[in-house]
Short mmCIF file of C-alpha atoms in Angstrom, two decimals:
data_model
loop_
_atom_site.label_atom_id
_atom_site.label_comp_id
_atom_site.label_asym_id
_atom_site.label_seq_id
_atom_site.Cartn_x
_atom_site.Cartn_y
_atom_site.Cartn_z
CA MET A 245 95.52 179.21 43.99
CA SER A 246 92.56 176.96 43.25
CA LEU A 247 93.11 173.22 42.69
CA ILE A 248 91.02 170.33 41.45
CA ILE A 249 92.35 167.00 42.76
CA VAL A 250 90.98 163.76 41.29
CA ASN A 251 91.25 160.27 42.79
CA HIS A 252 88.99 157.23 43.23
CA THR A 253 89.09 157.68 47.01
CA PHE A 254 90.58 159.95 49.67
CA SER A 255 90.35 157.40 52.47
CA ILE A 256 93.35 157.05 54.78
CA ARG A 257 92.81 153.27 54.67
CA ASP A 258 93.90 153.26 51.03
CA GLY A 259 97.56 153.98 50.27
CA GLN A 260 96.92 156.21 47.26
CA GLY A 261 93.85 157.64 48.94
CA GLN A 262 95.87 158.61 52.00
CA VAL A 263 98.43 160.49 49.89
CA ASN A 264 95.69 162.49 48.21
CA ARG A 265 93.85 163.23 51.45
CA ARG A 266 97.02 164.58 53.05
CA LEU A 267 97.68 166.63 49.92
CA VAL A 268 94.21 168.19 50.13
CA GLU A 269 94.71 168.96 53.83
CA ALA A 270 98.16 170.46 53.24
CA MET A 271 96.98 172.75 50.44
CA ALA A 272 93.93 173.85 52.45
CA ARG A 273 96.13 174.67 55.46
CA HIS A 274 98.24 176.89 53.20
CA GLY A 275 95.15 178.89 52.28
CA HIS A 276 94.35 177.42 48.87
CA ARG A 277 90.90 176.54 47.61
CA VAL A 278 90.65 172.82 46.85
CA LYS A 279 88.01 171.04 44.79
CA VAL A 280 87.89 167.25 45.17
CA VAL A 281 86.53 164.82 42.61
CA THR A 282 86.13 161.35 44.11
CA GLY A 283 84.36 158.09 43.43
CA ASP A 284 83.78 157.50 47.13
CA ALA A 285 80.59 159.04 48.51
CA ASP A 286 81.95 158.69 52.06
CA ASP A 287 84.82 161.14 51.47
CA ARG A 288 84.39 164.20 53.68
CA PHE A 289 86.70 167.03 54.72
CA GLY A 290 86.45 169.38 57.66
CA GLU A 291 88.10 172.32 55.91
CA PRO A 292 85.68 175.03 54.69
CA SER A 293 87.91 175.69 51.67
CA VAL A 294 87.44 172.11 50.40
CA GLU A 295 84.52 171.28 48.09
CA VAL A 296 83.63 167.71 47.07
CA ARG A 297 81.95 166.32 43.96
CA VAL A 298 81.29 162.57 43.68
CA ALA A 299 81.76 160.81 40.32
CA LYS A 300 79.70 157.77 41.23
CA VAL A 301 80.48 154.44 39.55
CA PRO A 302 77.90 151.60 39.47
CA SER A 303 79.06 148.94 41.92
CA ARG A 304 78.34 146.00 39.65
CA LEU A 305 80.62 147.09 36.80
CA PRO A 306 83.74 144.93 36.24
CA THR A 307 86.99 146.74 37.03
CA PRO A 308 88.00 147.75 33.46
CA LEU A 309 84.55 149.20 32.75
CA ALA A 310 84.45 150.88 36.17
CA HIS A 311 87.70 152.70 35.35
CA GLN A 312 86.30 153.92 32.04
CA TRP A 313 83.04 155.00 33.66
CA PHE A 314 84.92 156.97 36.32
CA ALA A 315 87.05 158.67 33.65
CA TRP A 316 83.92 159.66 31.72
CA ARG A 317 82.26 161.04 34.86
CA VAL A 318 85.43 162.94 35.81
CA GLY A 319 85.55 164.51 32.35
CA ARG A 320 81.97 165.73 32.68
CA THR A 321 82.63 167.07 36.17
CA LEU A 322 85.72 168.97 35.08
CA ARG A 323 83.93 170.54 32.13
CA ALA A 324 81.19 171.81 34.42
CA TRP A 325 83.24 172.71 37.49
CA ARG A 326 86.60 173.97 36.27
CA GLU A 327 87.13 177.72 36.35
CA PRO A 328 89.87 179.81 34.73
CA GLY A 329 93.06 179.47 36.77
CA ASP A 330 92.17 176.12 38.34
CA ARG A 331 95.08 173.65 38.35
CA VAL A 332 94.14 170.01 37.83
CA VAL A 333 95.89 167.18 39.68
CA LEU A 334 95.28 163.59 38.52
CA ASN A 335 96.54 160.22 39.72
CA GLY A 336 97.61 158.21 36.71
CA SER A 337 95.14 157.56 33.91
CA MET A 338 91.96 158.73 35.62
CA ALA A 339 90.47 160.98 33.00
CA TYR A 340 90.62 161.70 29.30
CA ARG A 341 91.91 165.16 30.14
CA ARG A 342 95.22 166.95 30.18
CA CYS A 343 96.34 168.05 33.62
CA ASP A 344 98.87 170.28 35.31
CA LEU A 345 100.22 167.61 37.67
CA ASN A 346 99.98 163.83 37.64
CA LEU A 347 100.94 161.75 40.69
CA CYS A 348 102.42 158.42 39.63
CA HIS A 349 101.95 155.59 42.14
CA PHE A 350 102.31 152.64 39.74
CA VAL A 351 103.73 152.14 36.23
CA HIS A 352 101.74 149.45 34.46
CA ALA A 353 104.20 149.35 31.57
CA ALA A 354 106.94 148.32 34.01
CA TRP A 355 104.72 145.81 35.83
CA LEU A 356 103.85 144.21 32.48
CA ARG A 357 107.54 143.45 31.94
CA SER A 358 108.14 142.20 35.49
CA ALA A 359 109.05 138.58 36.16
CA GLY A 360 106.43 138.67 38.89
CA HIS A 361 103.50 139.38 36.56
CA ASP A 362 100.93 136.55 36.40
CA TRP A 363 101.45 136.20 32.64
CA ALA A 364 105.19 135.60 33.10
CA LYS A 365 104.55 132.79 35.57
CA ASP A 366 101.46 131.04 34.24
CA ARG A 367 99.87 131.16 30.78
CA SER A 368 96.22 130.65 31.64
CA PRO A 369 92.89 132.38 30.93
CA LYS A 370 93.18 134.26 34.24
CA SER A 371 96.72 135.46 33.53
CA ALA A 372 95.72 136.36 29.95
CA TYR A 373 93.01 138.61 31.39
CA GLN A 374 95.59 140.21 33.70
CA TRP A 375 97.90 140.75 30.71
CA LEU A 376 95.16 142.47 28.71
CA PHE A 377 94.14 144.58 31.69
CA THR A 378 97.72 145.68 32.38
CA ARG A 379 98.38 146.29 28.69
CA GLY A 380 95.35 148.53 28.40
CA ASN A 381 96.36 150.53 31.48
CA ALA A 382 99.90 150.86 30.14
CA ALA A 383 98.65 152.42 26.89
CA TRP A 384 96.33 154.78 28.73
CA GLU A 385 98.92 155.89 31.28
CA ARG A 386 101.45 156.58 28.52
CA LEU A 387 99.08 159.19 27.13
CA ALA A 388 98.25 160.60 30.57
CA TYR A 389 101.82 161.06 31.85
CA ARG A 390 103.27 162.37 28.63
CA GLN A 391 100.59 165.07 28.37
CA ALA A 392 100.84 166.26 31.98
CA ARG A 393 102.76 169.47 32.64
CA ARG A 394 104.62 167.86 35.55
CA VAL A 395 104.74 164.36 37.02
CA ILE A 396 105.50 163.39 40.62
CA ALA A 397 106.96 159.91 41.15
CA VAL A 398 106.71 158.31 44.58
CA SER A 399 110.23 156.87 44.37
CA GLU A 400 113.39 156.95 42.28
CA ARG A 401 112.39 153.55 40.96
CA VAL A 402 109.13 154.95 39.63
CA LYS A 403 110.97 157.89 38.07
CA GLN A 404 113.26 155.48 36.23
CA ASP A 405 110.28 153.39 35.11
CA LEU A 406 108.55 156.50 33.76
CA MET A 407 111.65 157.36 31.78
CA ASP A 408 112.38 153.85 30.52
CA HIS A 409 108.88 152.50 29.83
CA VAL A 410 106.65 155.54 29.34
CA GLY A 411 109.03 158.00 27.70
CA VAL A 412 108.58 160.85 30.17
CA PRO A 413 111.60 163.21 30.14
CA ALA A 414 113.60 163.25 33.37
CA ALA A 415 113.36 167.05 33.53
CA LYS A 416 109.58 166.80 33.88
CA ILE A 417 109.62 164.43 36.88
CA ASP A 418 109.95 165.28 40.57
CA VAL A 419 110.32 162.59 43.26
CA VAL A 420 108.27 162.93 46.45
CA PRO A 421 108.05 159.83 48.67
CA ASN A 422 104.75 158.92 50.26
CA GLY A 423 104.45 160.27 53.77
CA LEU A 424 103.16 158.64 56.94
CA ASP A 425 101.55 159.64 60.22
CA LEU A 426 104.68 159.32 62.33
CA GLY A 427 102.87 159.77 65.62
CA ARG A 428 100.94 156.52 65.13
CA PHE A 429 104.14 154.49 65.18
CA THR A 430 105.95 154.39 68.51
CA ALA A 431 109.49 153.12 68.32
CA GLY A 432 110.52 151.12 71.38
CA GLU A 433 113.83 149.64 72.44
CA ASP A 434 112.35 146.19 72.93
CA ALA A 435 111.10 143.99 70.11
CA VAL A 436 107.90 143.21 72.01
CA ASP A 437 106.13 145.61 74.33
CA THR A 438 103.76 144.56 77.10
CA ASP A 439 100.54 145.69 75.38
CA THR A 440 101.37 143.88 72.15
CA ASP A 441 102.49 140.72 73.94
CA ALA A 442 99.11 140.66 75.70
CA SER A 443 97.24 140.79 72.37
CA TRP A 444 97.98 139.16 69.01
CA ARG A 445 101.39 137.76 69.88
CA ALA A 446 100.10 136.10 73.01
CA SER A 447 97.09 134.71 71.15
CA LEU A 448 99.48 132.96 68.76
CA LYS A 449 101.59 131.69 71.68
CA LEU A 450 104.64 133.57 70.44
CA ASP A 451 106.62 134.37 73.56
CA GLY A 452 109.77 136.45 73.84
CA SER A 453 112.05 133.52 72.98
CA MET A 454 110.66 133.42 69.45
CA PHE A 455 111.80 135.64 66.60
CA VAL A 456 108.89 137.02 64.59
CA VAL A 457 109.31 138.22 60.99
CA GLY A 458 106.50 140.46 59.76
CA PHE A 459 105.16 140.56 56.22
CA CYS A 460 102.25 142.55 54.69
CA GLY A 461 100.25 142.74 51.50
CA ASP A 462 97.62 141.15 49.32
CA LEU A 463 98.45 137.44 49.54
CA LYS A 464 95.95 136.26 46.95
CA THR A 465 98.57 136.64 44.20
CA ARG A 466 102.34 136.15 44.08
CA ARG A 467 103.33 139.79 43.45
CA LYS A 468 104.26 140.41 47.10
CA ASN A 469 106.56 137.36 46.90
CA LEU A 470 105.88 135.68 50.23
CA ASP A 471 107.16 132.46 48.60
CA VAL A 472 110.77 133.51 49.03
CA LEU A 473 110.39 134.40 52.70
CA LEU A 474 108.79 131.03 53.41
CA ARG A 475 111.61 129.16 51.70
CA ALA A 476 114.19 131.22 53.58
CA VAL A 477 112.54 130.63 56.96
CA ALA A 478 112.36 126.89 56.29
CA THR A 479 116.18 126.85 56.54
CA LEU A 480 116.31 128.84 59.81
CA PRO A 481 115.92 127.65 63.42
CA GLU A 482 112.42 126.64 64.52
CA ARG A 483 112.09 129.64 66.83
CA VAL A 484 111.87 131.87 63.74
CA HIS A 485 108.22 132.50 62.82
CA VAL A 486 106.48 134.44 60.04
CA VAL A 487 103.37 136.53 60.69
CA ALA A 488 101.73 137.80 57.49
CA ALA A 489 98.99 140.45 57.38
CA GLY A 490 96.77 140.56 54.32
CA ALA A 491 93.89 138.80 52.61
CA PHE A 492 95.00 135.30 51.61
CA GLU A 493 91.80 133.34 50.97
CA GLY A 494 91.92 131.63 47.58
CA GLY A 495 95.61 132.43 47.15
CA PRO A 496 98.57 130.06 46.80
CA TYR A 497 100.09 130.41 50.26
CA PRO A 498 98.09 128.14 52.59
CA ALA A 499 99.01 125.16 50.38
CA LEU A 500 102.67 126.23 50.13
CA VAL A 501 102.91 126.54 53.92
CA GLU A 502 101.70 122.94 54.21
CA THR A 503 104.09 121.72 51.51
CA LEU A 504 107.07 123.30 53.25
CA GLY A 505 106.07 121.85 56.62
CA LEU A 506 105.72 125.31 58.19
CA SER A 507 102.18 125.07 59.55
CA ASN A 508 103.37 125.69 63.12
CA ARG A 509 105.68 128.57 62.17
CA VAL A 510 103.70 130.61 59.63
CA HIS A 511 100.66 132.59 60.76
CA LEU A 512 98.38 134.09 58.09
CA LEU A 513 96.35 136.73 59.91
CA GLY A 514 94.15 138.03 57.12
CA ARG A 515 93.38 141.73 57.08
CA VAL A 516 94.85 143.68 59.99
CA HIS A 517 93.50 147.17 60.76
CA ASP A 518 95.77 148.11 63.67
CA MET A 519 99.08 148.17 61.83
CA PRO A 520 101.05 150.08 64.51
CA ASN A 521 100.22 147.28 66.95
CA PHE A 522 101.19 144.70 64.33
CA PHE A 523 104.62 146.25 63.77
CA ARG A 524 105.32 146.57 67.49
CA GLY A 525 104.85 142.82 67.82
CA CYS A 526 107.43 142.00 65.14
CA ASP A 527 111.17 141.62 65.65
CA ALA A 528 111.94 142.37 61.99
CA PHE A 529 110.06 143.16 58.81
CA VAL A 530 110.64 142.01 55.23
CA GLY A 531 109.60 143.60 51.90
CA LEU A 532 110.16 141.45 48.79
CA SER A 533 107.59 142.44 46.16
CA HIS A 534 108.49 141.69 42.57
CA TYR A 535 107.15 145.12 41.70
CA GLU A 536 106.45 147.71 44.41
CA PRO A 537 106.54 151.38 43.37
CA TRP A 538 106.75 152.52 47.00
CA GLY A 539 105.91 150.14 49.84
CA LEU A 540 104.19 152.05 52.64
CA MET A 541 104.35 149.08 54.99
CA LEU A 542 108.15 149.06 54.80
CA ALA A 543 108.27 152.76 55.70
CA GLU A 544 105.82 152.17 58.57
CA ALA A 545 107.93 149.30 59.90
CA MET A 546 110.92 151.65 59.88
CA ALA A 547 108.87 154.28 61.71
CA SER A 548 108.07 151.61 64.31
CA GLY A 549 111.79 151.18 64.95
CA ARG A 550 111.99 147.69 63.47
CA ALA A 551 114.98 146.27 61.63
CA VAL A 552 113.99 145.77 57.99
CA VAL A 553 115.21 143.71 55.06
CA ALA A 554 114.04 144.91 51.63
CA ALA A 555 114.62 143.86 48.04
CA ASP A 556 115.75 146.55 45.61
CA SER A 557 112.52 145.92 43.67
CA VAL A 558 110.64 147.79 46.44
CA GLY A 559 110.62 151.56 45.90
CA ALA A 560 110.97 152.39 49.60
CA ALA A 561 114.17 150.32 49.70
CA GLY A 562 115.77 153.51 48.43
CA LEU A 563 115.49 154.76 52.03
CA ILE A 564 117.82 152.01 53.24
CA ARG A 565 121.57 152.45 53.59
CA GLU A 566 122.97 148.94 53.80
CA GLY A 567 124.08 148.05 57.31
CA GLU A 568 123.19 151.49 58.69
CA ASN A 569 119.40 151.61 58.90
CA GLY A 570 118.45 148.27 57.38
CA LEU A 571 119.57 145.45 55.10
CA ARG A 572 119.04 145.23 51.33
CA LEU A 573 118.63 142.32 48.96
CA ARG A 574 119.47 142.84 45.30
CA ASP A 575 117.32 139.99 43.95
CA PRO A 576 113.79 139.53 45.41
CA ASP A 577 113.99 135.80 44.54
CA ASP A 578 117.21 135.19 46.47
CA ALA A 579 115.95 132.96 49.30
CA ARG A 580 119.47 132.01 50.37
CA GLY A 581 120.55 135.66 50.62
CA LEU A 582 117.43 136.52 52.58
CA ALA A 583 118.02 133.64 54.99
CA ALA A 584 121.57 134.89 55.61
CA ARG A 585 120.35 138.41 56.41
CA LEU A 586 117.60 137.19 58.71
CA SER A 587 120.09 134.91 60.46
CA ARG A 588 122.23 137.95 61.26
CA LEU A 589 119.24 139.68 62.84
CA VAL A 590 118.24 136.58 64.81
CA ASP A 591 121.74 136.09 66.21
CA ASP A 592 122.65 139.72 66.91
CA PRO A 593 120.15 141.71 69.05
CA ASP A 594 122.54 144.68 69.17
CA LEU A 595 122.57 144.91 65.37
CA ARG A 596 118.80 144.61 65.35
CA GLY A 597 118.41 147.46 67.83
CA ARG A 598 120.90 149.71 66.06
CA LEU A 599 119.24 149.24 62.69
CA GLY A 600 115.81 149.82 64.18
CA ARG A 601 116.80 153.10 65.84
CA ALA A 602 118.41 154.37 62.64
CA ALA A 603 115.36 153.29 60.65
CA ARG A 604 113.15 155.39 62.91
CA GLU A 605 115.37 158.43 62.38
CA THR A 606 115.09 157.97 58.62
CA ALA A 607 111.31 157.67 58.80
CA GLU A 608 111.05 160.99 60.63
CA GLY A 609 111.78 162.67 57.30
CA LEU A 610 108.55 161.14 55.93
CA ASP A 611 106.18 162.71 58.44
CA TRP A 612 103.21 164.22 56.58
CA PRO A 613 103.91 167.85 57.58
CA VAL A 614 107.35 167.49 55.95
CA ILE A 615 106.02 165.82 52.79
CA GLY A 616 103.08 168.24 52.65
CA ARG A 617 105.46 171.21 52.49
CA ARG A 618 107.27 169.58 49.58
CA TYR A 619 104.01 169.09 47.69
CA HIS A 620 103.01 172.67 48.42
CA GLN A 621 106.26 173.98 46.96
CA LEU A 622 105.88 171.97 43.77
CA ILE A 623 102.21 172.74 43.25
CA THR A 624 102.65 176.45 43.95
CA ALA A 625 105.21 176.50 41.15
CA LEU A 626 102.44 175.39 38.77
CA ALA A 627 100.93 178.87 39.08
CA ALA A 628 103.63 179.96 36.64
CA PRO A 629 102.76 179.63 32.93
CA ALA A 630 103.55 176.21 31.46
CA GLU A 631 106.41 175.87 29.04
CA THR A 632 105.33 175.60 25.46
CA ASN A 633 106.62 172.25 24.25
CA PRO A 634 104.99 169.04 22.97
CA HIS A 635 104.78 167.53 26.46
CA THR A 636 103.76 170.46 28.63
CA ARG A 637 101.68 172.78 26.46
CA PRO A 638 98.75 174.07 28.53
CA THR A 639 95.29 173.21 27.26
CA PRO A 640 93.04 173.96 30.26
CA ALA A 641 89.80 172.64 28.82
CA GLY A 642 91.16 170.37 26.11
CA GLU A 643 90.73 166.64 26.01
CA PHE A 644 93.35 164.11 24.96
CA ALA A 645 94.08 164.31 21.27
#
């Protein structure tokens, strides 16, 4: 089989990029020819069966125009490069082309209706821009997903969103969770190992008597919902600290930390590149996003053997069996409920250890070789002729109607 896989980037430092890179590597290992269309000139692959074409986008274009430019370049590349029998894999609304498989990492139509969207919280010129941007993406993705032969959702939550907000039939959707490089995340019995304690934890003067709650994500907006964790921690003993990884400059959180009187207990680290080391230094990890289709950081915390608390609004929360391998929170805005769950973890080291060990066992099912085989099975099935119906009719060289 010959595939053409399209994404803005195939870098392992980007969540969506990492999924696509592992997909390319898995298909190449199984003997398939893979053609890559990327917007990142730095993308390189060591496999001889992988060819790369770059759909370069001018760096100064604003985001909406950059997306349209990339789609136009992808369309031209596909017209010139696609051969009979090639199967095309897209990621959302990346081209004005029909495809055989579309990987869904985010449903803009669902995000637009979320209580966490900027427009729902603050009617301002900035939030109006975000509303228009999301609205435009929602219209474009509706066309893209409905005209794909098959769609892969990264979680059951995303599958439900595709059905409810995009109108994709359930029979056309497969669920494949995002994988992870399990070997990078070493699960230990102790909350803090010697190497970690000698690095970032020691630099923050967080000794073993303190309980550290980890949090990750872009902290320049409120989508990741750090607000609720801060309010929960404000009610807990002073030995409970929050360490948050992610860009925060210009966001709302430095001021909120001051307002809540948590300056000595909340540590905003900015971007962190060594995430395995970060997780090893945490005693627990929390995922609370208002809208999170998957939540790779939650899965990586589980792979690190950490006890996790996750809101049901996070796609990866579907991995958690309450009280067995983690704790769940129905409402991401429930600060009181979160405080109660964290209090249990603070007071009960045995519970913390048991949940962490079970979390690691769950994460072993997400190792990339396992997920890669699942992708291979689904993509190989695309070699069969497409069903002739309004949603899956094959039009190899056709553009969107």
